[in-house]
Amino acid sequence: MKLKFIDQQYQTDAVNAICDIFEGTEVKDSVFTIKEYNNNGNISIGNGNNLTIDDDRLLDNIQEIQSNNNIQMSKNLKGMNFTIEMETGTGKTYVYIKTILELNKRFGFNKFIIVVPSIAIKEGVNNAFIATNEHFLRKYNVDLKDRWFVYNSNKLARIRRFAEARSIEIMIINIDAFRKSFKDPTNDKSSANIIHRVSEKLSGNKPIDLIASTNPIVIIDEPQSVDNTEKSKEAIASLNPLCILRYSATHRVLYNLMYRLTPVDAYQENLVKHIEVASITSDNSSTKAYVKLLSVSKKDNTYKCRIEIYVKNKKSGSVEKKVVTAKTGQDLWELSNEVEYYKDSKYIIDNIDCFPGEESIIFQDGVSVNIGEAIGELDSSIVKRDQIRQTIISHLDKELHYIKKGIKVLSLFFIDEVSKYRDYDATDEKGIYAKWFEEEYKKLINQPRYKELTVKYGDYISEDPTIVHTGYFSEDGKNHLINSKGDGVSAADEKTYSLIMQNKEKLLSFKDTPIRFIFSHSALKEGWDNPNIFQVCTLVETKDTLTKRQKIGRGLRLCVNQNGDRVLDMKYNILTVIANESYKDFADSLQKELETDNFKFGIVEPISFTGISVKQANGERYELSQTESEEIFNYLVENEYMTKNGKVTQKYYQDVHDETFILPDKYESFTDKVIKNINSLSKEIEIKDASKKVSVKLNKEVQLSDEFKILWNKIKQKTKYSINMDLEKFMYDAIDKIKNMPIIKPMQIKREKVNIDITNSGIKEDSVQTKMVNIDKDDEIKDYPDFVRRLQDSTSLLRRTIINIVVKSGRLKDFYINPEECIKQVSMILDSVKKEYLTKGIKYEKIDEYYEQDIIFNDEGLTGYKDRNILEVSSRKNIFDHVIYESQNEKRFAQDAENDDDVILYAKLPSKFIIDTPLGNYNPDWAVVLNKDNEEKLYFVTETKGNENAYALRGIENSKIFCGRKHFEVLDSGIKYEIVKEFKKLKELS
C-alpha cells in the first residue's frame, strides 16, 4: 500500500509563511564559473539561487506575515534565519518539501540542502521524498526522482551535478558529514572531512566550495540538535546559505518565528491523536528492602541523594513509600523509622557517585543502585507482564472496531534491555518479554470476545503469537541484536533505520505482513513514526533515555486505512500509553518536557490579544492589531496585573473577582474579551490580596477587665490524667472487631486509564477509569515481615496481648494473603479500640501548674484576610479586635455572640490553649461569659461542631471532647462545657 497525502490548510499556511517572505523578488538566474584545475581546457557553469529584493522589503514582508499569524513581529532579519514551529506528527517534513517546490515555482530558487542531526532523521527524510513524490508530481508537475539525493562521500560526482544543474536539486546531509574543518584537511583521511578536501573527481575542486557557490537555501531539520555548537554553526555558515529555514517542534531559539503550531493547537484542533494513559502500578508494600534512586547532588564537598524507601508512620505504624534525602554514611534503618527490612547493616550508604552518566549509590555490601533504578520493588515482573497484557487487550479491543474501517492496529513496546526480548543464551533465543508476550497473546486471542477476529479476518490476524511481533534493534557484526544509544551515528544504527523506513508502509497493510506488535530499545527514538501506532507501552526499569514526548511522538500522527487515506474521525484516533507510573507522574513529566522545549503553559504574551474584535456603535467590527495588543500587555505589566514574563499575578485575579479590573478608556470595550483570553491562557491561583491582610491586636481594655480576670481564673488550672483500662473487655472488643473486619484481598496492581487533554493552561485529566487486579497465585510471597513486632510498634501493646487477640480472632490466615494490608487493618482496629478504652478509663486531677496568660493570649504575628477568614468585632466584648475563624459555623457563632446583649465577653481560645489527652493535644473553641436575668453570670467553654451529638462525631474527635469534658469537670470552677452547633443553642442551655 501507499500513503496518500492531502492539502491541509495549516500546512499550506506554514508553506506560505516562508514563501511570502520573498514576495517581490524577480525570477532571475544566478550563474558562476566552475574552475578547472587540470589541463583539459574545459569550462563549467554552475547555477545557484539569486535574491533581488533589499532588506527593508524583506523585513516588511516578514512583519506582515507575523502579524497575520499572530506572532511577535521581528525587529531585524537576524541573519536570514526563519523558524517554523510544528508539533510532532503534523507533517513538518511534508511542509518543507512542499515549501521547496513552491519556492522553485514562484521564484526560481533551485538549490536546497536539508541538514539533519542523525541517521534516523536522514533515513526518515529520504523516505518522505519517496512517499510524497507522486503526490507532488501531480500538484507541481515536477518529478523529484533523481533530483534529491543523500550525500555520500564516496559519490562526489553527484556534488558536481548539484552545482551545475539548472533544475531543482536537493541534497540531504548529516551535520557530522561536514562539521569537521581543518586548516590543512589533506592531513585528515576520515570520511567526515572529505567534503573539505580537494578532489580529483571534481577536477581539483573542494566539494564544500562547489556547494557554497550555489548560494543554497538551507533547511535545518531539528535545529536544536544540529547547530547547537559553535563548530556546527561554523559548518552551516560554510554552506554560504541564501537563508536558513528551521523546522522543529522543540526549538531552543526562535529566530524570526514565522509560523507556530503548538502542542495545544495540534491537540485542540484534532490534528494529532488524542492521548489516554493506562497506568499499571502497585500500591502494595514489598516484603523486602526497597530503594529507588531519584537524584544525586554535591555541594560544598557534601554528597547527598534523594531516594524513595519504605518509611514507617510513627502514629499508625503503617509502612508507605516516601522520598527522603540521605548523605554518605546514613543508615536506612534510621531513615525509615526502623522498618525491619533495613535492619541489616548492609543498608548503610557507603558512597554517592555524582559523575555525569554514572550517578549511583553504593551500600556497604557493595550493592549499587543507579539513578532511576530500584531494588526490592514489589513484583516488578508482575507489573510489566500486566503492562504487556493490557497492551494486547487495548490492541485487540481497537482491532475489533478498526478492522471494519480498514485500519490496521499497531502497538509499540519500548524496552530497557534487548536481551529481555532476544536472549542468545536461551535455547529458543527468546527473552522474558517475548515469552510473556506470546503467552499472554495466546491466552487472549482465543477468548470468545476476540474469536471474531480470527474467524472473520483469519487471513490477516493470526492466532500464532510467534509471527505477530518483531523487534527493531541494531545488530553487531555477528548478526546479534544489541543495545543502542539511538544517537544515529553508528553503522549498526544506519542499517536498522534503513530497515525500519522500508517497512513503514508495509506495516500498515493487512496483506503484506502479519506483524502488529513492535519491540524497540532506542532505534525509534526519533525520525520514525507510524500513523497506525495506537499503543505505546514503556517497559523500562533503569534510567530512561527516551522522553515522554519522544515516546508518544512515534504514534501521534492521524491514522490511515488500507487505501492509504487519512481517517480524520477522532473516535479512531486515540493513542493509549501503557505506563508503569501513575497518570499524574506521566502528565507532570510530559508537561515539564513541553515547557523545557520552549512551550510555556500559563503564559500571556505581548501579542496574545491580537485579533480580538468588538462591534462598534456603527455596526462595524474593530480588531486589535499586534501593536495595540502590546499596549494592553504593557498596561497590565505597569499596573502589576502580570509580570514582564507574562505570569498573571494575584492582583489580577482579585480585581477581576471584585469587578474592579479595568483597561484604559481606549480599550475599555475589550475588557471582557481580554479577561477571557487571559483566563484561557493562565492557571488561576488562590486569591490572597495583600491589601486586605489584617493584623489582629489584643484589646487591652477587655484583657484587664474584672470579667476577663474571673474567666481566666476559672480556666487557667492545668491537669494531668491517669488511665485504668479494663484489659479483658478491651481484648474482647478488639477480637470481635478484627473477626468482623473486611475481607483481606490479595495483593493487587492498579490499572488506571486516563484521557489526557492538553490545554493552554496545562495537561489535565479528562476522564478516569480505575481497576484493581489481584496478583496471580503463582507469584507467592517468600519473605514475610514480623507482624507481631510491627503491631507492637504501632499500638504499644504487649506482645502476648497482640498474639492472644489475633489468634482468637481467627484471622491469622489473612496475614499470609496480603501481609501489609492485614497489618494495616489490624493495627487500625487495635489503635481505635485502645483509644476508646483509654478515654473510658481516664481520670483527670489538678496539678500545681497554670496556663500563662501572656503566652496564651499573644497577638504577635496574628493575621487574617478580609472576606476570607477574619471578622471585625466589638471593642468591649472580645479580648482581640478581630476573630479569626476556621469555618462558617465559627463565623456565625462570633457574629451572634457579638450581636447578643446577654454576652458579656467571648473569646476564640488560641491554639496554644491545649488540654493533654492520651490521643494528643485538644484545643477547645470558645470561652463565653453570659449574663442571666441580670443576676447571675454563666461561664462556658464550648465546642462548635456541625453535629451536637458527640457520638456522631469521628472517633478521635469524640474521644478528645470526652477528655475535655473530664478536664473541666475536675476543675470544679463553675465552668460549663458544651458542644453546640450554633450560638442560640448555648443560650437555651443557660
PDB file of N, CA and C in Angstrom, residues 306-379:
ATOM      1  N   ARG A 306      18.598  11.754  46.801  1.00  0.00           N
ATOM      2  CA  ARG A 306      17.160  11.647  47.083  1.00  0.00           C
ATOM      3  C   ARG A 306      16.748  10.241  46.708  1.00  0.00           C
ATOM      4  N   ILE A 307      16.239   9.501  47.684  1.00  0.00           N
ATOM      5  CA  ILE A 307      15.835   8.124  47.444  1.00  0.00           C
ATOM      6  C   ILE A 307      14.411   7.900  47.922  1.00  0.00           C
ATOM      7  N   GLU A 308      13.751   6.955  47.275  1.00  0.00           N
ATOM      8  CA  GLU A 308      12.425   6.542  47.721  1.00  0.00           C
ATOM      9  C   GLU A 308      12.577   5.217  48.459  1.00  0.00           C
ATOM     10  N   ILE A 309      12.123   5.165  49.703  1.00  0.00           N
ATOM     11  CA  ILE A 309      12.225   3.951  50.512  1.00  0.00           C
ATOM     12  C   ILE A 309      10.908   3.763  51.267  1.00  0.00           C
ATOM     13  N   TYR A 310      10.791   2.641  51.966  1.00  0.00           N
ATOM     14  CA  TYR A 310       9.657   2.459  52.864  1.00  0.00           C
ATOM     15  C   TYR A 310       9.933   3.204  54.161  1.00  0.00           C
ATOM     16  N   VAL A 311       8.926   3.953  54.622  1.00  0.00           N
ATOM     17  CA  VAL A 311       9.056   4.697  55.875  1.00  0.00           C
ATOM     18  C   VAL A 311       7.856   4.364  56.746  1.00  0.00           C
ATOM     19  N   LYS A 312       8.134   4.113  58.031  1.00  0.00           N
ATOM     20  CA  LYS A 312       7.064   3.763  58.959  1.00  0.00           C
ATOM     21  C   LYS A 312       6.424   5.025  59.513  1.00  0.00           C
ATOM     22  N   ASN A 313       5.093   5.070  59.462  1.00  0.00           N
ATOM     23  CA  ASN A 313       4.348   6.158  60.067  1.00  0.00           C
ATOM     24  C   ASN A 313       4.353   5.957  61.582  1.00  0.00           C
ATOM     25  N   LYS A 314       4.926   6.906  62.311  1.00  0.00           N
ATOM     26  CA  LYS A 314       5.092   6.733  63.747  1.00  0.00           C
ATOM     27  C   LYS A 314       3.759   6.621  64.480  1.00  0.00           C
ATOM     28  N   LYS A 315       2.723   7.238  63.941  1.00  0.00           N
ATOM     29  CA  LYS A 315       1.422   7.192  64.620  1.00  0.00           C
ATOM     30  C   LYS A 315       0.667   5.909  64.301  1.00  0.00           C
ATOM     31  N   SER A 316       0.532   5.597  62.997  1.00  0.00           N
ATOM     32  CA  SER A 316      -0.281   4.445  62.592  1.00  0.00           C
ATOM     33  C   SER A 316       0.503   3.148  62.529  1.00  0.00           C
ATOM     34  N   GLY A 317       1.836   3.260  62.387  1.00  0.00           N
ATOM     35  CA  GLY A 317       2.647   2.066  62.249  1.00  0.00           C
ATOM     36  C   GLY A 317       2.661   1.487  60.850  1.00  0.00           C
ATOM     37  N   SER A 318       1.867   2.066  59.952  1.00  0.00           N
ATOM     38  CA  SER A 318       1.822   1.561  58.577  1.00  0.00           C
ATOM     39  C   SER A 318       3.101   1.950  57.839  1.00  0.00           C
ATOM     40  N   VAL A 319       3.451   1.142  56.839  1.00  0.00           N
ATOM     41  CA  VAL A 319       4.660   1.366  56.054  1.00  0.00           C
ATOM     42  C   VAL A 319       4.262   1.872  54.681  1.00  0.00           C
ATOM     43  N   GLU A 320       4.830   2.986  54.268  1.00  0.00           N
ATOM     44  CA  GLU A 320       4.489   3.588  52.980  1.00  0.00           C
ATOM     45  C   GLU A 320       5.769   4.047  52.279  1.00  0.00           C
ATOM     46  N   LYS A 321       5.682   4.126  50.949  1.00  0.00           N
ATOM     47  CA  LYS A 321       6.807   4.667  50.189  1.00  0.00           C
ATOM     48  C   LYS A 321       6.897   6.170  50.417  1.00  0.00           C
ATOM     49  N   LYS A 322       8.126   6.659  50.608  1.00  0.00           N
ATOM     50  CA  LYS A 322       8.324   8.081  50.852  1.00  0.00           C
ATOM     51  C   LYS A 322       9.700   8.490  50.340  1.00  0.00           C
ATOM     52  N   VAL A 323       9.804   9.716  49.826  1.00  0.00           N
ATOM     53  CA  VAL A 323      11.080  10.229  49.339  1.00  0.00           C
ATOM     54  C   VAL A 323      11.816  10.904  50.485  1.00  0.00           C
ATOM     55  N   VAL A 324      13.071  10.502  50.702  1.00  0.00           N
ATOM     56  CA  VAL A 324      13.897  11.084  51.769  1.00  0.00           C
ATOM     57  C   VAL A 324      15.237  11.506  51.177  1.00  0.00           C
ATOM     58  N   THR A 325      15.919  12.393  51.864  1.00  0.00           N
ATOM     59  CA  THR A 325      17.260  12.821  51.468  1.00  0.00           C
ATOM     60  C   THR A 325      18.268  12.167  52.397  1.00  0.00           C
ATOM     61  N   ALA A 326      19.330  11.608  51.807  1.00  0.00           N
ATOM     62  CA  ALA A 326      20.326  10.889  52.604  1.00  0.00           C
ATOM     63  C   ALA A 326      21.730  11.354  52.240  1.00  0.00           C
ATOM     64  N   LYS A 327      22.647  11.203  53.182  1.00  0.00           N
ATOM     65  CA  LYS A 327      24.052  11.525  52.972  1.00  0.00           C
ATOM     66  C   LYS A 327      24.887  10.248  53.065  1.00  0.00           C
ATOM     67  N   THR A 328      26.126  10.360  52.644  1.00  0.00           N
ATOM     68  CA  THR A 328      27.051   9.239  52.781  1.00  0.00           C
ATOM     69  C   THR A 328      27.170   8.862  54.259  1.00  0.00           C
ATOM     70  N   GLY A 329      27.077   7.548  54.526  1.00  0.00           N
ATOM     71  CA  GLY A 329      27.197   7.059  55.889  1.00  0.00           C
ATOM     72  C   GLY A 329      25.883   6.888  56.615  1.00  0.00           C
ATOM     73  N   GLN A 330      24.775   7.350  56.035  1.00  0.00           N
ATOM     74  CA  GLN A 330      23.499   7.243  56.734  1.00  0.00           C
ATOM     75  C   GLN A 330      22.928   5.835  56.595  1.00  0.00           C
ATOM     76  N   ASP A 331      22.201   5.430  57.639  1.00  0.00           N
ATOM     77  CA  ASP A 331      21.630   4.092  57.736  1.00  0.00           C
ATOM     78  C   ASP A 331      20.147   4.163  57.403  1.00  0.00           C
ATOM     79  N   LEU A 332      19.707   3.365  56.440  1.00  0.00           N
ATOM     80  CA  LEU A 332      18.296   3.388  56.049  1.00  0.00           C
ATOM     81  C   LEU A 332      17.390   2.870  57.160  1.00  0.00           C
ATOM     82  N   TRP A 333      17.933   2.083  58.086  1.00  0.00           N
ATOM     83  CA  TRP A 333      17.174   1.619  59.254  1.00  0.00           C
ATOM     84  C   TRP A 333      16.662   2.815  60.051  1.00  0.00           C
ATOM     85  N   GLU A 334      17.510   3.826  60.225  1.00  0.00           N
ATOM     86  CA  GLU A 334      17.117   5.017  60.967  1.00  0.00           C
ATOM     87  C   GLU A 334      16.234   5.921  60.116  1.00  0.00           C
ATOM     88  N   LEU A 335      16.608   6.104  58.842  1.00  0.00           N
ATOM     89  CA  LEU A 335      15.828   6.977  57.961  1.00  0.00           C
ATOM     90  C   LEU A 335      14.400   6.484  57.773  1.00  0.00           C
ATOM     91  N   SER A 336      14.215   5.176  57.859  1.00  0.00           N
ATOM     92  CA  SER A 336      12.894   4.583  57.615  1.00  0.00           C
ATOM     93  C   SER A 336      12.049   4.500  58.873  1.00  0.00           C
ATOM     94  N   ASN A 337      12.522   5.083  59.972  1.00  0.00           N
ATOM     95  CA  ASN A 337      11.869   4.932  61.282  1.00  0.00           C
ATOM     96  C   ASN A 337      11.828   3.463  61.698  1.00  0.00           C
ATOM     97  N   GLU A 338      12.936   2.772  61.397  1.00  0.00           N
ATOM     98  CA  GLU A 338      13.158   1.392  61.826  1.00  0.00           C
ATOM     99  C   GLU A 338      12.219   0.391  61.164  1.00  0.00           C
ATOM    100  N   VAL A 339      12.056   0.524  59.844  1.00  0.00           N
ATOM    101  CA  VAL A 339      11.370  -0.528  59.090  1.00  0.00           C
ATOM    102  C   VAL A 339      12.295  -1.736  59.055  1.00  0.00           C
ATOM    103  N   GLU A 340      11.768  -2.896  59.427  1.00  0.00           N
ATOM    104  CA  GLU A 340      12.631  -4.055  59.678  1.00  0.00           C
ATOM    105  C   GLU A 340      13.408  -4.516  58.451  1.00  0.00           C
ATOM    106  N   TYR A 341      12.914  -4.213  57.236  1.00  0.00           N
ATOM    107  CA  TYR A 341      13.603  -4.669  56.036  1.00  0.00           C
ATOM    108  C   TYR A 341      15.017  -4.096  55.935  1.00  0.00           C
ATOM    109  N   TYR A 342      15.251  -2.951  56.598  1.00  0.00           N
ATOM    110  CA  TYR A 342      16.554  -2.290  56.510  1.00  0.00           C
ATOM    111  C   TYR A 342      17.419  -2.541  57.750  1.00  0.00           C
ATOM    112  N   LYS A 343      16.990  -3.485  58.599  1.00  0.00           N
ATOM    113  CA  LYS A 343      17.695  -3.694  59.864  1.00  0.00           C
ATOM    114  C   LYS A 343      19.116  -4.194  59.638  1.00  0.00           C
ATOM    115  N   ASP A 344      19.299  -4.950  58.535  1.00  0.00           N
ATOM    116  CA  ASP A 344      20.638  -5.443  58.193  1.00  0.00           C
ATOM    117  C   ASP A 344      21.567  -4.252  57.970  1.00  0.00           C
ATOM    118  N   SER A 345      22.736  -4.288  58.558  1.00  0.00           N
ATOM    119  CA  SER A 345      23.677  -3.157  58.479  1.00  0.00           C
ATOM    120  C   SER A 345      24.161  -2.885  57.058  1.00  0.00           C
ATOM    121  N   LYS A 346      23.864  -3.800  56.115  1.00  0.00           N
ATOM    122  CA  LYS A 346      24.327  -3.570  54.747  1.00  0.00           C
ATOM    123  C   LYS A 346      23.629  -2.382  54.100  1.00  0.00           C
ATOM    124  N   TYR A 347      22.520  -1.906  54.679  1.00  0.00           N
ATOM    125  CA  TYR A 347      21.803  -0.783  54.103  1.00  0.00           C
ATOM    126  C   TYR A 347      22.294   0.558  54.639  1.00  0.00           C
ATOM    127  N   ILE A 348      23.607   0.641  54.846  1.00  0.00           N
ATOM    128  CA  ILE A 348      24.262   1.917  55.159  1.00  0.00           C
ATOM    129  C   ILE A 348      24.923   2.407  53.867  1.00  0.00           C
ATOM    130  N   ILE A 349      24.672   3.684  53.505  1.00  0.00           N
ATOM    131  CA  ILE A 349      25.194   4.222  52.248  1.00  0.00           C
ATOM    132  C   ILE A 349      26.696   4.435  52.368  1.00  0.00           C
ATOM    133  N   ASP A 350      27.431   3.720  51.533  1.00  0.00           N
ATOM    134  CA  ASP A 350      28.885   3.778  51.598  1.00  0.00           C
ATOM    135  C   ASP A 350      29.451   4.851  50.673  1.00  0.00           C
ATOM    136  N   ASN A 351      28.764   5.087  49.522  1.00  0.00           N
ATOM    137  CA  ASN A 351      29.289   6.055  48.555  1.00  0.00           C
ATOM    138  C   ASN A 351      28.154   6.610  47.701  1.00  0.00           C
ATOM    139  N   ILE A 352      28.294   7.887  47.336  1.00  0.00           N
ATOM    140  CA  ILE A 352      27.358   8.532  46.415  1.00  0.00           C
ATOM    141  C   ILE A 352      28.168   9.057  45.234  1.00  0.00           C
ATOM    142  N   ASP A 353      27.886   8.548  44.043  1.00  0.00           N
ATOM    143  CA  ASP A 353      28.640   8.915  42.841  1.00  0.00           C
ATOM    144  C   ASP A 353      27.846   9.933  42.028  1.00  0.00           C
ATOM    145  N   CYS A 354      28.415  11.116  41.847  1.00  0.00           N
ATOM    146  CA  CYS A 354      27.743  12.191  41.104  1.00  0.00           C
ATOM    147  C   CYS A 354      28.309  12.379  39.707  1.00  0.00           C
ATOM    148  N   PHE A 355      29.204  11.495  39.257  1.00  0.00           N
ATOM    149  CA  PHE A 355      29.819  11.653  37.934  1.00  0.00           C
ATOM    150  C   PHE A 355      28.756  11.535  36.855  1.00  0.00           C
ATOM    151  N   PRO A 356      28.665  12.527  35.928  1.00  0.00           N
ATOM    152  CA  PRO A 356      27.621  12.516  34.895  1.00  0.00           C
ATOM    153  C   PRO A 356      27.590  11.205  34.114  1.00  0.00           C
ATOM    154  N   GLY A 357      26.416  10.629  34.014  1.00  0.00           N
ATOM    155  CA  GLY A 357      26.251   9.375  33.300  1.00  0.00           C
ATOM    156  C   GLY A 357      26.457   8.145  34.158  1.00  0.00           C
ATOM    157  N   GLU A 358      27.025   8.331  35.347  1.00  0.00           N
ATOM    158  CA  GLU A 358      27.291   7.196  36.235  1.00  0.00           C
ATOM    159  C   GLU A 358      26.730   7.455  37.633  1.00  0.00           C
ATOM    160  N   GLU A 359      25.703   8.288  37.734  1.00  0.00           N
ATOM    161  CA  GLU A 359      25.141   8.631  39.033  1.00  0.00           C
ATOM    162  C   GLU A 359      24.596   7.372  39.716  1.00  0.00           C
ATOM    163  N   SER A 360      25.016   7.156  40.973  1.00  0.00           N
ATOM    164  CA  SER A 360      24.602   5.939  41.668  1.00  0.00           C
ATOM    165  C   SER A 360      24.897   6.075  43.154  1.00  0.00           C
ATOM    166  N   ILE A 361      24.366   5.136  43.927  1.00  0.00           N
ATOM    167  CA  ILE A 361      24.729   4.997  45.331  1.00  0.00           C
ATOM    168  C   ILE A 361      25.197   3.560  45.542  1.00  0.00           C
ATOM    169  N   ILE A 362      26.106   3.380  46.502  1.00  0.00           N
ATOM    170  CA  ILE A 362      26.645   2.052  46.804  1.00  0.00           C
ATOM    171  C   ILE A 362      26.506   1.807  48.302  1.00  0.00           C
ATOM    172  N   PHE A 363      25.949   0.628  48.640  1.00  0.00           N
ATOM    173  CA  PHE A 363      25.795   0.256  50.043  1.00  0.00           C
ATOM    174  C   PHE A 363      27.030  -0.489  50.537  1.00  0.00           C
ATOM    175  N   GLN A 364      27.104  -0.715  51.849  1.00  0.00           N
ATOM    176  CA  GLN A 364      28.298  -1.297  52.462  1.00  0.00           C
ATOM    177  C   GLN A 364      28.629  -2.690  51.942  1.00  0.00           C
ATOM    178  N   ASP A 365      27.600  -3.432  51.468  1.00  0.00           N
ATOM    179  CA  ASP A 365      27.876  -4.775  50.965  1.00  0.00           C
ATOM    180  C   ASP A 365      28.239  -4.777  49.484  1.00  0.00           C
ATOM    181  N   GLY A 366      28.394  -3.567  48.900  1.00  0.00           N
ATOM    182  CA  GLY A 366      28.796  -3.454  47.504  1.00  0.00           C
ATOM    183  C   GLY A 366      27.661  -3.356  46.517  1.00  0.00           C
ATOM    184  N   VAL A 367      26.420  -3.542  46.973  1.00  0.00           N
ATOM    185  CA  VAL A 367      25.265  -3.419  46.074  1.00  0.00           C
ATOM    186  C   VAL A 367      25.114  -1.962  45.662  1.00  0.00           C
ATOM    187  N   SER A 368      24.957  -1.717  44.349  1.00  0.00           N
ATOM    188  CA  SER A 368      24.808  -0.346  43.850  1.00  0.00           C
ATOM    189  C   SER A 368      23.434  -0.171  43.212  1.00  0.00           C
ATOM    190  N   VAL A 369      22.971   1.050  43.233  1.00  0.00           N
ATOM    191  CA  VAL A 369      21.692   1.410  42.606  1.00  0.00           C
ATOM    192  C   VAL A 369      21.946   2.623  41.724  1.00  0.00           C
ATOM    193  N   ASN A 370      21.716   2.490  40.434  1.00  0.00           N
ATOM    194  CA  ASN A 370      21.900   3.598  39.504  1.00  0.00           C
ATOM    195  C   ASN A 370      20.708   4.533  39.538  1.00  0.00           C
ATOM    196  N   ILE A 371      20.916   5.742  39.073  1.00  0.00           N
ATOM    197  CA  ILE A 371      19.836   6.727  39.072  1.00  0.00           C
ATOM    198  C   ILE A 371      18.693   6.221  38.194  1.00  0.00           C
ATOM    199  N   GLY A 372      17.476   6.303  38.734  1.00  0.00           N
ATOM    200  CA  GLY A 372      16.301   5.808  38.035  1.00  0.00           C
ATOM    201  C   GLY A 372      16.014   4.349  38.309  1.00  0.00           C
ATOM    202  N   GLU A 373      16.994   3.627  38.893  1.00  0.00           N
ATOM    203  CA  GLU A 373      16.811   2.211  39.186  1.00  0.00           C
ATOM    204  C   GLU A 373      16.194   2.032  40.566  1.00  0.00           C
ATOM    205  N   ALA A 374      15.690   0.803  40.789  1.00  0.00           N
ATOM    206  CA  ALA A 374      15.162   0.456  42.107  1.00  0.00           C
ATOM    207  C   ALA A 374      15.532  -0.982  42.417  1.00  0.00           C
ATOM    208  N   ILE A 375      15.766  -1.264  43.689  1.00  0.00           N
ATOM    209  CA  ILE A 375      15.929  -2.636  44.142  1.00  0.00           C
ATOM    210  C   ILE A 375      14.797  -2.944  45.112  1.00  0.00           C
ATOM    211  N   GLY A 376      14.395  -4.201  45.141  1.00  0.00           N
ATOM    212  CA  GLY A 376      13.358  -4.619  46.088  1.00  0.00           C
ATOM    213  C   GLY A 376      11.972  -4.168  45.717  1.00  0.00           C
ATOM    214  N   GLU A 377      11.741  -3.810  44.447  1.00  0.00           N
ATOM    215  CA  GLU A 377      10.397  -3.411  44.057  1.00  0.00           C
ATOM    216  C   GLU A 377       9.449  -4.585  44.171  1.00  0.00           C
ATOM    217  N   LEU A 378       8.228  -4.290  44.511  1.00  0.00           N
ATOM    218  CA  LEU A 378       7.221  -5.332  44.640  1.00  0.00           C
ATOM    219  C   LEU A 378       6.856  -5.881  43.279  1.00  0.00           C
ATOM    220  N   ASP A 379       7.268  -7.118  43.021  1.00  0.00           N
ATOM    221  CA  ASP A 379       6.819  -7.850  41.850  1.00  0.00           C
ATOM    222  C   ASP A 379       6.859  -7.013  40.579  1.00  0.00           C
TER     223      ASP A 379
END
